[in-house]
Amino acid sequence: MGKVKREKWSNEFSEWYNELLETAGIIDKRYPVKGMNVWLPYGLRIMRNIEAFIRAEMERTGHDEVLFPALIPETEFQKEAEHIKGFEGEVYWVTHAGLDPLDVRLILRPTSETAMYSMFSLWIRSHADLPFKVYQIVNVYRYETKHTRPLIRVREISRFFEAHTAHIDFKDAERQIREDLEIFDRLAKFLALPYIISKRPDWDKFPGAFYSLGAEIMMPDGRTLQIGTMHNYRQNFAKAYNIQYETETGEHEYVHQTTFGMSERLLAAVIAVHGDDNGMVLPPTIAPIQVVIVPIPKKDANVDVFAYAREIAKDLRKAGFRVHVDERDIRPGRKYYDWELKGVPLRIEVGPRDVEGRKAVLARRDTLEKKTVGRDSIVEEVKKTLDEIHENLYNRAREFLESHIKRVDTIEEAKAVFEDRKGIVEIPWCGSEECGLKMEEELDAKMLGTPYPEEKAKAPEGKKCPVCGREAKFIARFARTY
């Protein structure tokens, strides 16, 4: 582990991140619309691997995939007043078709509630139609006025996942939220990403929601990044869009609704959390190439290292691994640099002596450690090593996250934590909006909310709110965020 350097990763994260996105072939930021980027082949392949897991989870849990238009009529957008208030400053308006002004203005979807729910009211008729569970992965558009950052804060979210569900009652909608949390936990483990879940304060919940949950990870610079959200809408949207069902007794009731959202921020999180000064470190689960084999030919050698490399590759592919043999006519050192930059989890090096001795050298990307293994045990060793890499990435990231969460009792202690090493501060809170906003102002940080599940959110007995001095009801989390 001594070989792994994370100095630039930690101390110059922003520069490290922006540079890596281009040099590793993830995106090209030079598209001539600010906040809109071009996906490059390697980056898109990684994102597609993440999406394949999400789609499998949606199928496993009975969600059907749909695909809605990107344009929403202003008349539909206006039906949910609180939702509009939350998004009206961010929407892109379409006002003309050719040279002709439109009778009804259109917006490019910032999210899809107002697009979908007019159709839900046509599709859902009876209790037999419920629960109703659909999802889509689409482009959404938000006029982001803050500093844009690729994959993190953009004006076109091009890989936006959203699941929308409708239920008979609040109890079943709550069951759906629990299912969403289970799906998210499986996804996070698949990506080797430890995270926390917080229930957002009322002033920061999703527009139109009864309550909102947010999942955060810890970035190298001590800020948090939200990578998933779950919302219980109760009947707020159902009443606005007249989504009713006929009960078994012939009465009509409004459905209860939930949503679950994620985006390409998942890839930003993977790149940020697992990387080091040499580049990306991809979990084997999503790496387009899990194993790269580098033949190292030598002049006057009597063996064919390329044939030997291809033979190993054939065995590994047969065992189900994604493998690439790098036969480019460049120096081995340059190949090592390229594949380390791209985060390929495991490199196999084979030279003439390895061919003669029927062995190979395995080099791990996460630790940069090397070991020599026999030819007959390569498949078994590769499987074992990739599993170890995934486990190590998760444990390393979990230790980093946990070391950046600090529980304190006073504003002064909280300020000291932010000055010292940033991270997440947990502090007693009475529950009032006035005190919560005052703490945000004092700490120059955002309240993420209270720990979830809610039994984790109760303040220990005797704790006082540091603003008003009253008895604290909750533990509140604060962080500097992206």
Tab-separated table of C-alpha atoms in Angstrom:
chain	number	residue	atom	x	y	z
A	1	MET	CA	0.000	0.000	0.000
A	2	GLY	CA	2.992	2.293	0.451
A	3	LYS	CA	3.214	2.811	-3.303
A	4	VAL	CA	-0.265	4.352	-3.566
A	5	LYS	CA	-0.142	8.154	-3.539
A	6	ARG	CA	-3.270	10.221	-2.921
A	7	GLU	CA	-1.754	13.658	-2.358
A	8	LYS	CA	-3.092	15.449	-5.443
A	9	TRP	CA	-6.328	13.430	-5.110
A	10	SER	CA	-6.799	14.876	-1.623
A	11	ASN	CA	-5.176	18.327	-1.761
A	12	GLU	CA	-5.996	19.390	-5.335
A	13	PHE	CA	-9.151	17.375	-5.887
A	14	SER	CA	-10.928	19.757	-8.254
A	15	GLU	CA	-7.970	19.993	-10.623
A	16	TRP	CA	-7.317	16.220	-10.340
A	17	TYR	CA	-10.952	15.396	-11.130
A	18	ASN	CA	-11.387	17.741	-14.101
A	19	GLU	CA	-8.135	16.614	-15.701
A	20	LEU	CA	-8.873	12.917	-15.180
A	21	LEU	CA	-12.293	13.045	-16.857
A	22	GLU	CA	-10.584	13.947	-20.134
A	23	THR	CA	-7.310	12.030	-19.909
A	24	ALA	CA	-9.104	8.804	-18.908
A	25	GLY	CA	-11.612	9.180	-21.754
A	26	ILE	CA	-14.797	9.740	-19.728
A	27	ILE	CA	-16.197	12.939	-21.261
A	28	ASP	CA	-15.186	15.895	-23.424
A	29	LYS	CA	-16.088	19.248	-21.825
A	30	ARG	CA	-15.528	21.303	-24.988
A	31	TYR	CA	-19.118	21.130	-26.289
A	32	PRO	CA	-20.191	24.732	-27.062
A	33	VAL	CA	-23.057	24.881	-24.512
A	34	LYS	CA	-21.980	25.498	-20.913
A	35	GLY	CA	-22.861	22.630	-18.585
A	36	MET	CA	-23.439	20.133	-21.417
A	37	ASN	CA	-20.763	17.528	-22.129
A	38	VAL	CA	-20.050	14.783	-24.660
A	39	TRP	CA	-19.792	11.218	-23.383
A	40	LEU	CA	-16.707	9.438	-24.741
A	41	PRO	CA	-16.783	5.683	-25.486
A	42	TYR	CA	-14.914	4.510	-22.365
A	43	GLY	CA	-16.972	6.666	-20.001
A	44	LEU	CA	-20.221	5.591	-21.616
A	45	ARG	CA	-19.273	1.916	-21.310
A	46	ILE	CA	-18.743	2.331	-17.568
A	47	MET	CA	-22.053	4.181	-17.196
A	48	ARG	CA	-23.869	1.510	-19.198
A	49	ASN	CA	-22.498	-1.156	-16.817
A	50	ILE	CA	-23.932	0.799	-13.873
A	51	GLU	CA	-27.262	1.155	-15.681
A	52	ALA	CA	-27.373	-2.570	-16.486
A	53	PHE	CA	-27.311	-3.310	-12.759
A	54	ILE	CA	-30.041	-0.710	-12.112
A	55	ARG	CA	-32.218	-2.185	-14.869
A	56	ALA	CA	-31.759	-5.688	-13.441
A	57	GLU	CA	-32.821	-4.396	-10.015
A	58	MET	CA	-35.879	-2.700	-11.508
A	59	GLU	CA	-36.871	-5.935	-13.228
A	60	ARG	CA	-36.268	-7.931	-10.037
A	61	THR	CA	-38.606	-5.627	-8.100
A	62	GLY	CA	-41.401	-5.486	-10.684
A	63	HIS	CA	-40.841	-2.079	-12.296
A	64	ASP	CA	-41.609	-1.627	-16.011
A	65	GLU	CA	-39.479	0.640	-18.203
A	66	VAL	CA	-41.200	3.531	-20.008
A	67	LEU	CA	-39.969	6.423	-22.142
A	68	PHE	CA	-41.727	9.793	-21.985
A	69	PRO	CA	-41.285	12.811	-24.304
A	70	ALA	CA	-38.827	15.505	-23.238
A	71	LEU	CA	-41.304	18.359	-23.788
A	72	ILE	CA	-43.955	19.211	-21.170
A	73	PRO	CA	-46.830	21.678	-21.838
A	74	GLU	CA	-46.899	24.686	-19.535
A	75	THR	CA	-50.532	23.792	-18.695
A	76	GLU	CA	-49.418	20.468	-17.127
A	77	PHE	CA	-46.417	22.030	-15.417
A	78	GLN	CA	-48.667	24.575	-13.672
A	79	LYS	CA	-50.951	22.016	-12.036
A	80	GLU	CA	-48.739	21.466	-8.989
A	81	ALA	CA	-48.021	24.878	-7.473
A	82	GLU	CA	-45.334	23.872	-4.957
A	83	HIS	CA	-43.490	21.842	-7.593
A	84	ILE	CA	-43.453	24.825	-9.981
A	85	LYS	CA	-42.132	27.084	-7.251
A	86	GLY	CA	-39.204	24.716	-6.783
A	87	PHE	CA	-38.271	24.462	-10.472
A	88	GLU	CA	-39.525	27.592	-12.256
A	89	GLY	CA	-36.130	29.337	-12.073
A	90	GLU	CA	-34.349	26.357	-13.653
A	91	VAL	CA	-36.475	25.421	-16.649
A	92	TYR	CA	-35.687	25.892	-20.341
A	93	TRP	CA	-38.690	27.257	-22.263
A	94	VAL	CA	-39.601	26.371	-25.849
A	95	THR	CA	-41.627	29.310	-27.187
A	96	HIS	CA	-41.509	28.927	-30.991
A	97	ALA	CA	-41.895	26.227	-33.632
A	98	GLY	CA	-39.910	27.573	-36.569
A	99	LEU	CA	-40.961	31.229	-36.819
A	100	ASP	CA	-44.400	30.723	-35.234
A	101	PRO	CA	-45.033	31.396	-31.523
A	102	LEU	CA	-46.571	28.379	-29.773
A	103	ASP	CA	-50.114	28.618	-28.411
A	104	VAL	CA	-48.981	26.764	-25.292
A	105	ARG	CA	-45.358	27.162	-24.242
A	106	LEU	CA	-43.356	23.980	-23.626
A	107	ILE	CA	-40.588	23.223	-21.167
A	108	LEU	CA	-37.696	20.775	-21.461
A	109	ARG	CA	-38.289	18.395	-18.561
A	110	PRO	CA	-36.321	19.277	-15.405
A	111	THR	CA	-37.812	16.063	-13.941
A	112	SER	CA	-40.867	14.078	-15.005
A	113	GLU	CA	-43.645	14.323	-12.421
A	114	THR	CA	-45.635	16.863	-14.452
A	115	ALA	CA	-45.067	14.881	-17.664
A	116	MET	CA	-46.001	11.488	-16.292
A	117	TYR	CA	-48.897	12.152	-13.969
A	118	SER	CA	-51.370	13.390	-16.549
A	119	MET	CA	-50.907	9.942	-18.143
A	120	PHE	CA	-51.101	8.123	-14.804
A	121	SER	CA	-54.612	9.565	-14.398
A	122	LEU	CA	-55.558	7.791	-17.668
A	123	TRP	CA	-53.805	4.503	-16.917
A	124	ILE	CA	-54.777	3.909	-13.276
A	125	ARG	CA	-58.444	3.056	-12.858
A	126	SER	CA	-58.849	0.307	-10.260
A	127	HIS	CA	-57.254	-1.057	-7.094
A	128	ALA	CA	-56.252	-3.988	-9.339
A	129	ASP	CA	-53.858	-1.610	-11.193
A	130	LEU	CA	-51.905	-0.955	-7.985
A	131	PRO	CA	-49.126	-0.907	-7.075
A	132	PHE	CA	-48.124	0.750	-10.343
A	133	LYS	CA	-44.321	0.869	-10.810
A	134	VAL	CA	-42.448	2.362	-13.775
A	135	TYR	CA	-39.010	3.879	-14.433
A	136	GLN	CA	-37.017	5.549	-17.187
A	137	ILE	CA	-33.418	6.640	-17.875
A	138	VAL	CA	-33.514	9.912	-19.825
A	139	ASN	CA	-32.058	13.381	-20.376
A	140	VAL	CA	-33.320	16.193	-18.136
A	141	TYR	CA	-32.506	19.884	-18.378
A	142	ARG	CA	-31.991	22.405	-15.587
A	143	TYR	CA	-30.657	25.916	-16.016
A	144	GLU	CA	-28.009	25.550	-13.344
A	145	THR	CA	-26.781	29.005	-12.334
A	146	LYS	CA	-24.052	27.863	-9.950
A	147	HIS	CA	-20.578	26.816	-11.039
A	148	THR	CA	-21.044	23.780	-13.314
A	149	ARG	CA	-18.927	20.660	-12.773
A	150	PRO	CA	-18.966	17.664	-15.160
A	151	LEU	CA	-21.128	14.710	-14.027
A	152	ILE	CA	-21.868	16.578	-10.773
A	153	ARG	CA	-23.575	19.898	-11.513
A	154	VAL	CA	-24.635	20.194	-15.143
A	155	ARG	CA	-27.346	21.747	-17.294
A	156	GLU	CA	-28.103	18.544	-19.154
A	157	ILE	CA	-28.286	15.503	-16.884
A	158	SER	CA	-27.966	12.940	-19.646
A	159	ARG	CA	-28.237	9.705	-17.623
A	160	PHE	CA	-31.132	10.573	-15.274
A	161	PHE	CA	-32.792	7.572	-13.634
A	162	GLU	CA	-36.248	8.060	-12.137
A	163	ALA	CA	-38.686	5.478	-10.789
A	164	HIS	CA	-42.304	6.544	-10.208
A	165	THR	CA	-44.799	4.445	-8.280
A	166	ALA	CA	-48.458	4.674	-7.230
A	167	HIS	CA	-50.026	2.818	-4.284
A	168	ILE	CA	-53.329	2.109	-2.550
A	169	ASP	CA	-52.328	3.806	0.704
A	170	PHE	CA	-49.545	5.463	2.688
A	171	LYS	CA	-48.495	2.140	4.236
A	172	ASP	CA	-47.808	0.582	0.840
A	173	ALA	CA	-45.967	3.723	-0.313
A	174	GLU	CA	-43.747	3.396	2.778
A	175	ARG	CA	-43.085	-0.239	1.834
A	176	GLN	CA	-41.919	1.074	-1.564
A	177	ILE	CA	-39.505	3.513	0.086
A	178	ARG	CA	-38.014	0.593	2.026
A	179	GLU	CA	-37.640	-1.335	-1.243
A	180	ASP	CA	-35.918	1.687	-2.836
A	181	LEU	CA	-33.478	1.806	0.077
A	182	GLU	CA	-32.742	-1.899	-0.369
A	183	ILE	CA	-32.143	-1.413	-4.121
A	184	PHE	CA	-29.867	1.528	-3.413
A	185	ASP	CA	-27.893	-0.437	-0.829
A	186	ARG	CA	-27.324	-3.268	-3.313
A	187	LEU	CA	-26.226	-0.733	-5.947
A	188	ALA	CA	-23.860	1.026	-3.533
A	189	LYS	CA	-22.224	-2.288	-2.608
A	190	PHE	CA	-21.950	-3.110	-6.334
A	191	LEU	CA	-20.050	0.187	-6.743
A	192	ALA	CA	-18.085	-0.275	-3.481
A	193	LEU	CA	-19.520	3.036	-2.225
A	194	PRO	CA	-20.268	3.496	1.491
A	195	TYR	CA	-22.905	6.197	2.106
A	196	ILE	CA	-25.252	7.761	4.640
A	197	ILE	CA	-29.021	8.343	4.353
A	198	SER	CA	-30.551	11.531	5.790
A	199	LYS	CA	-34.131	12.748	5.993
A	200	ARG	CA	-34.098	16.243	4.522
A	201	PRO	CA	-35.392	19.154	6.610
A	202	ASP	CA	-38.783	20.440	5.456
A	203	TRP	CA	-37.260	23.555	3.881
A	204	ASP	CA	-35.022	21.438	1.661
A	205	LYS	CA	-37.303	18.575	0.636
A	206	PHE	CA	-38.175	17.943	-3.010
A	207	PRO	CA	-40.883	20.360	-4.273
A	208	GLY	CA	-44.264	18.705	-3.696
A	209	ALA	CA	-42.947	15.909	-1.449
A	210	PHE	CA	-44.320	14.912	1.960
A	211	TYR	CA	-40.737	13.998	2.896
A	212	SER	CA	-37.430	13.412	1.087
A	213	LEU	CA	-34.469	11.128	1.771
A	214	GLY	CA	-30.986	11.781	0.398
A	215	ALA	CA	-27.984	9.453	0.076
A	216	GLU	CA	-24.547	11.071	0.368
A	217	ILE	CA	-20.958	9.957	-0.077
A	218	MET	CA	-17.803	11.667	1.154
A	219	MET	CA	-15.616	13.274	-1.498
A	220	PRO	CA	-11.792	13.537	-1.229
A	221	ASP	CA	-11.935	17.238	-0.311
A	222	GLY	CA	-14.293	16.663	2.632
A	223	ARG	CA	-17.464	17.805	0.881
A	224	THR	CA	-20.457	15.523	0.431
A	225	LEU	CA	-22.103	14.544	-2.842
A	226	GLN	CA	-25.756	13.505	-3.063
A	227	ILE	CA	-26.019	10.417	-5.280
A	228	GLY	CA	-29.574	9.233	-4.679
A	229	THR	CA	-32.973	10.480	-3.481
A	230	MET	CA	-36.250	8.883	-2.444
A	231	HIS	CA	-39.453	10.881	-1.991
A	232	ASN	CA	-42.841	10.024	-0.509
A	233	TYR	CA	-45.429	12.371	-2.062
A	234	ARG	CA	-48.444	11.086	-0.142
A	235	GLN	CA	-51.394	12.324	-2.269
A	236	ASN	CA	-49.972	15.756	-3.180
A	237	PHE	CA	-49.487	15.055	-6.891
A	238	ALA	CA	-52.452	12.656	-7.116
A	239	LYS	CA	-54.822	15.458	-6.118
A	240	ALA	CA	-53.203	17.930	-8.519
A	241	TYR	CA	-53.411	15.477	-11.450
A	242	ASN	CA	-56.604	13.664	-10.412
A	243	ILE	CA	-55.004	10.204	-10.156
A	244	GLN	CA	-57.753	8.121	-8.563
A	245	TYR	CA	-58.621	4.447	-8.345
A	246	GLU	CA	-61.824	2.585	-7.620
A	247	THR	CA	-61.690	0.661	-4.343
A	248	GLU	CA	-63.094	-2.840	-3.804
A	249	THR	CA	-66.226	-1.238	-2.360
A	250	GLY	CA	-66.743	1.000	-5.420
A	251	GLU	CA	-65.538	4.252	-3.860
A	252	HIS	CA	-62.851	6.461	-5.397
A	253	GLU	CA	-59.584	7.293	-3.641
A	254	TYR	CA	-56.473	9.238	-4.606
A	255	VAL	CA	-53.319	7.132	-4.960
A	256	HIS	CA	-50.216	7.603	-2.805
A	257	GLN	CA	-46.995	8.132	-4.780
A	258	THR	CA	-43.229	7.814	-4.462
A	259	THR	CA	-40.180	8.521	-6.605
A	260	PHE	CA	-36.582	7.327	-6.567
A	261	GLY	CA	-33.878	9.221	-8.482
A	262	MET	CA	-30.192	8.872	-9.424
A	263	SER	CA	-27.926	10.122	-12.219
A	264	GLU	CA	-24.411	10.098	-13.663
A	265	ARG	CA	-23.323	11.419	-10.265
A	266	LEU	CA	-22.957	7.710	-9.455
A	267	LEU	CA	-19.998	7.582	-11.838
A	268	ALA	CA	-18.609	10.857	-10.463
A	269	ALA	CA	-18.723	9.256	-7.009
A	270	VAL	CA	-16.899	6.109	-8.166
A	271	ILE	CA	-14.173	8.160	-9.861
A	272	ALA	CA	-13.766	10.497	-6.893
A	273	VAL	CA	-13.966	8.029	-4.009
A	274	HIS	CA	-11.719	5.276	-5.374
A	275	GLY	CA	-9.124	7.245	-7.366
A	276	ASP	CA	-5.508	8.082	-6.573
A	277	ASP	CA	-2.710	10.190	-8.043
A	278	ASN	CA	-2.215	7.661	-10.879
A	279	GLY	CA	-5.818	8.037	-12.080
A	280	MET	CA	-9.052	6.083	-11.739
A	281	VAL	CA	-9.469	2.852	-9.794
A	282	LEU	CA	-12.592	1.086	-11.032
A	283	PRO	CA	-14.448	-1.587	-9.071
A	284	PRO	CA	-14.243	-4.839	-11.101
A	285	THR	CA	-18.068	-4.931	-11.290
A	286	ILE	CA	-18.260	-1.947	-13.666
A	287	ALA	CA	-14.832	-1.862	-15.336
A	288	PRO	CA	-15.226	-2.211	-19.154
A	289	ILE	CA	-11.919	-4.104	-19.015
A	290	GLN	CA	-11.439	-6.100	-15.817
A	291	VAL	CA	-8.092	-7.580	-16.814
A	292	VAL	CA	-5.562	-6.150	-19.249
A	293	ILE	CA	-2.748	-8.423	-20.412
A	294	VAL	CA	0.518	-6.743	-21.400
A	295	PRO	CA	2.944	-8.935	-23.406
A	296	ILE	CA	6.579	-7.816	-22.936
A	297	PRO	CA	8.570	-9.079	-25.931
A	298	LYS	CA	12.365	-9.171	-25.960
A	299	LYS	CA	14.649	-9.337	-28.954
A	300	ASP	CA	16.248	-12.714	-29.623
A	301	ALA	CA	13.747	-14.502	-27.329
A	302	ASN	CA	12.785	-17.970	-28.553
A	303	VAL	CA	9.187	-17.770	-27.260
A	304	ASP	CA	6.035	-15.987	-28.473
A	305	VAL	CA	4.799	-13.798	-25.621
A	306	PHE	CA	1.837	-12.571	-27.715
A	307	ALA	CA	0.556	-16.112	-28.330
A	308	TYR	CA	0.960	-16.861	-24.603
A	309	ALA	CA	-0.968	-13.673	-23.685
A	310	ARG	CA	-3.786	-14.565	-26.092
A	311	GLU	CA	-3.942	-18.074	-24.647
A	312	ILE	CA	-4.393	-16.654	-21.115
A	313	ALA	CA	-7.003	-14.183	-22.414
A	314	LYS	CA	-8.981	-17.009	-24.007
A	315	ASP	CA	-9.132	-18.906	-20.708
A	316	LEU	CA	-10.186	-15.790	-18.782
A	317	ARG	CA	-12.906	-14.876	-21.290
A	318	LYS	CA	-14.207	-18.431	-21.102
A	319	ALA	CA	-14.465	-17.945	-17.324
A	320	GLY	CA	-16.573	-14.809	-17.893
A	321	PHE	CA	-14.038	-11.994	-17.431
A	322	ARG	CA	-13.783	-8.863	-19.609
A	323	VAL	CA	-10.220	-9.042	-20.947
A	324	HIS	CA	-8.047	-7.027	-23.327
A	325	VAL	CA	-4.603	-7.931	-24.697
A	326	ASP	CA	-2.561	-4.777	-25.336
A	327	GLU	CA	-0.472	-5.535	-28.426
A	328	ARG	CA	0.379	-1.912	-29.279
A	329	ASP	CA	3.929	-1.306	-30.450
A	330	ILE	CA	4.885	1.023	-27.594
A	331	ARG	CA	6.992	0.625	-24.450
A	332	PRO	CA	5.484	-1.456	-21.600
A	333	GLY	CA	5.829	1.482	-19.189
A	334	ARG	CA	3.559	3.601	-21.381
A	335	LYS	CA	0.990	0.793	-21.418
A	336	TYR	CA	1.090	0.520	-17.617
A	337	TYR	CA	0.528	4.279	-17.356
A	338	ASP	CA	-2.461	4.193	-19.743
A	339	TRP	CA	-4.253	1.320	-18.012
A	340	GLU	CA	-3.609	2.655	-14.517
A	341	LEU	CA	-5.047	6.011	-15.645
A	342	LYS	CA	-8.170	4.223	-16.921
A	343	GLY	CA	-8.546	2.304	-13.669
A	344	VAL	CA	-8.389	-1.270	-15.020
A	345	PRO	CA	-8.519	-3.367	-11.815
A	346	LEU	CA	-5.934	-5.987	-12.741
A	347	ARG	CA	-2.956	-6.099	-15.100
A	348	ILE	CA	-1.201	-9.299	-16.147
A	349	GLU	CA	2.383	-8.950	-17.378
A	350	VAL	CA	3.993	-11.729	-19.420
A	351	GLY	CA	7.590	-11.741	-20.655
A	352	PRO	CA	9.770	-14.495	-22.175
A	353	ARG	CA	10.765	-15.866	-18.745
A	354	ASP	CA	7.090	-16.115	-17.766
A	355	VAL	CA	6.367	-18.121	-20.916
A	356	GLU	CA	9.306	-20.434	-20.240
A	357	GLY	CA	8.339	-20.867	-16.579
A	358	ARG	CA	4.594	-21.187	-17.334
A	359	LYS	CA	3.693	-18.292	-15.047
A	360	ALA	CA	2.567	-14.630	-15.124
A	361	VAL	CA	2.758	-11.469	-12.991
A	362	LEU	CA	-0.483	-10.025	-11.566
A	363	ALA	CA	-0.460	-6.291	-10.735
A	364	ARG	CA	-3.344	-4.891	-8.650
A	365	ARG	CA	-4.561	-1.391	-9.495
A	366	ASP	CA	-5.839	-0.586	-5.990
A	367	THR	CA	-2.600	-1.310	-4.103
A	368	LEU	CA	-0.103	-1.389	-7.025
A	369	GLU	CA	1.196	-4.675	-5.546
A	370	LYS	CA	2.501	-7.450	-7.803
A	371	LYS	CA	2.679	-11.200	-7.403
A	372	THR	CA	3.748	-14.086	-9.608
A	373	VAL	CA	1.306	-16.943	-10.179
A	374	GLY	CA	1.482	-20.255	-12.039
A	375	ARG	CA	-0.169	-20.580	-15.457
A	376	ASP	CA	-2.571	-23.296	-14.308
A	377	SER	CA	-3.913	-21.196	-11.429
A	378	ILE	CA	-4.359	-17.887	-13.304
A	379	VAL	CA	-8.165	-18.072	-13.661
A	380	GLU	CA	-8.610	-18.930	-9.988
A	381	GLU	CA	-6.129	-16.233	-8.891
A	382	VAL	CA	-7.775	-13.583	-11.069
A	383	LYS	CA	-11.196	-14.301	-9.576
A	384	LYS	CA	-9.844	-14.231	-6.039
A	385	THR	CA	-7.844	-11.046	-6.638
A	386	LEU	CA	-10.737	-9.142	-8.237
A	387	ASP	CA	-12.926	-10.043	-5.240
A	388	GLU	CA	-10.177	-8.805	-2.901
A	389	ILE	CA	-9.862	-5.562	-4.877
A	390	HIS	CA	-13.607	-4.877	-4.601
A	391	GLU	CA	-13.597	-5.579	-0.867
A	392	ASN	CA	-10.535	-3.403	-0.327
A	393	LEU	CA	-12.047	-0.481	-2.251
A	394	TYR	CA	-15.207	-0.648	-0.138
A	395	ASN	CA	-13.346	-0.929	3.178
A	396	ARG	CA	-10.934	1.890	2.315
A	397	ALA	CA	-13.824	4.184	1.348
A	398	ARG	CA	-15.832	3.210	4.443
A	399	GLU	CA	-12.922	4.080	6.721
A	400	PHE	CA	-12.562	7.432	4.928
A	401	LEU	CA	-16.282	8.205	5.340
A	402	GLU	CA	-16.441	7.172	9.001
A	403	SER	CA	-13.312	9.151	9.866
A	404	HIS	CA	-15.000	12.263	8.451
A	405	ILE	CA	-18.160	12.088	10.617
A	406	LYS	CA	-17.861	13.859	13.966
A	407	ARG	CA	-20.543	14.284	16.636
A	408	VAL	CA	-20.313	17.537	18.651
A	409	ASP	CA	-22.480	19.527	21.091
A	410	THR	CA	-21.738	23.165	20.268
A	411	ILE	CA	-21.448	25.493	17.284
A	412	GLU	CA	-17.831	26.251	18.242
A	413	GLU	CA	-16.898	22.543	18.174
A	414	ALA	CA	-18.638	22.191	14.804
A	415	LYS	CA	-16.724	25.146	13.342
A	416	ALA	CA	-13.458	23.625	14.539
A	417	VAL	CA	-14.247	20.345	12.747
A	418	PHE	CA	-14.955	22.146	9.460
A	419	GLU	CA	-11.760	24.182	9.749
A	420	ASP	CA	-9.693	21.157	10.726
A	421	ARG	CA	-10.676	18.499	8.179
A	422	LYS	CA	-14.163	19.251	6.868
A	423	GLY	CA	-16.554	16.293	6.623
A	424	ILE	CA	-19.940	15.786	8.307
A	425	VAL	CA	-20.849	17.273	11.669
A	426	GLU	CA	-23.673	15.786	13.763
A	427	ILE	CA	-25.118	18.193	16.321
A	428	PRO	CA	-28.199	18.270	18.639
A	429	TRP	CA	-31.195	20.183	17.258
A	430	CYS	CA	-34.567	21.174	18.700
A	431	GLY	CA	-36.289	20.638	15.346
A	432	SER	CA	-37.268	24.248	14.620
A	433	GLU	CA	-36.598	25.687	11.167
A	434	GLU	CA	-35.338	28.936	12.713
A	435	CYS	CA	-32.606	27.153	14.684
A	436	GLY	CA	-31.724	24.893	11.738
A	437	LEU	CA	-31.274	27.831	9.360
A	438	LYS	CA	-29.296	29.729	12.014
A	439	MET	CA	-26.888	26.777	12.315
A	440	GLU	CA	-26.533	26.644	8.504
A	441	GLU	CA	-25.608	30.326	8.526
A	442	GLU	CA	-23.200	30.058	11.479
A	443	LEU	CA	-21.422	27.007	10.075
A	444	ASP	CA	-21.507	28.099	6.424
A	445	ALA	CA	-22.735	24.574	5.720
A	446	LYS	CA	-25.914	22.850	4.585
A	447	MET	CA	-28.148	20.765	6.824
A	448	LEU	CA	-28.299	17.330	5.199
A	449	GLY	CA	-31.104	16.434	7.581
A	450	THR	CA	-31.508	13.865	10.336
A	451	PRO	CA	-30.162	10.289	10.252
A	452	TYR	CA	-32.475	7.688	8.699
A	453	PRO	CA	-34.062	5.299	9.744
A	454	GLU	CA	-35.719	7.694	12.186
A	455	GLU	CA	-34.789	5.738	15.314
A	456	LYS	CA	-31.201	6.848	14.616
A	457	ALA	CA	-32.272	10.506	14.554
A	458	LYS	CA	-33.276	10.949	18.219
A	459	ALA	CA	-30.973	13.140	20.286
A	460	PRO	CA	-29.544	11.498	23.435
A	461	GLU	CA	-31.346	12.466	26.620
A	462	GLY	CA	-30.206	15.735	28.167
A	463	LYS	CA	-28.747	17.219	24.969
A	464	LYS	CA	-29.601	20.864	24.247
A	465	CYS	CA	-30.035	22.720	20.974
A	466	PRO	CA	-26.925	24.931	20.695
A	467	VAL	CA	-28.970	27.825	19.240
A	468	CYS	CA	-31.998	28.177	21.544
A	469	GLY	CA	-30.933	26.058	24.520
A	470	ARG	CA	-34.135	24.027	24.512
A	471	GLU	CA	-34.079	20.239	24.780
A	472	ALA	CA	-32.847	18.666	21.534
A	473	LYS	CA	-35.237	16.272	19.774
A	474	PHE	CA	-32.963	15.244	16.897
A	475	ILE	CA	-29.406	14.836	15.747
A	476	ALA	CA	-28.883	17.051	12.680
A	477	ARG	CA	-26.153	16.542	10.069
A	478	PHE	CA	-24.304	19.444	8.436
A	479	ALA	CA	-21.740	19.406	5.630
A	480	ARG	CA	-20.267	21.490	2.849
A	481	THR	CA	-21.848	20.011	-0.266
A	482	TYR	CA	-21.528	19.839	-4.036
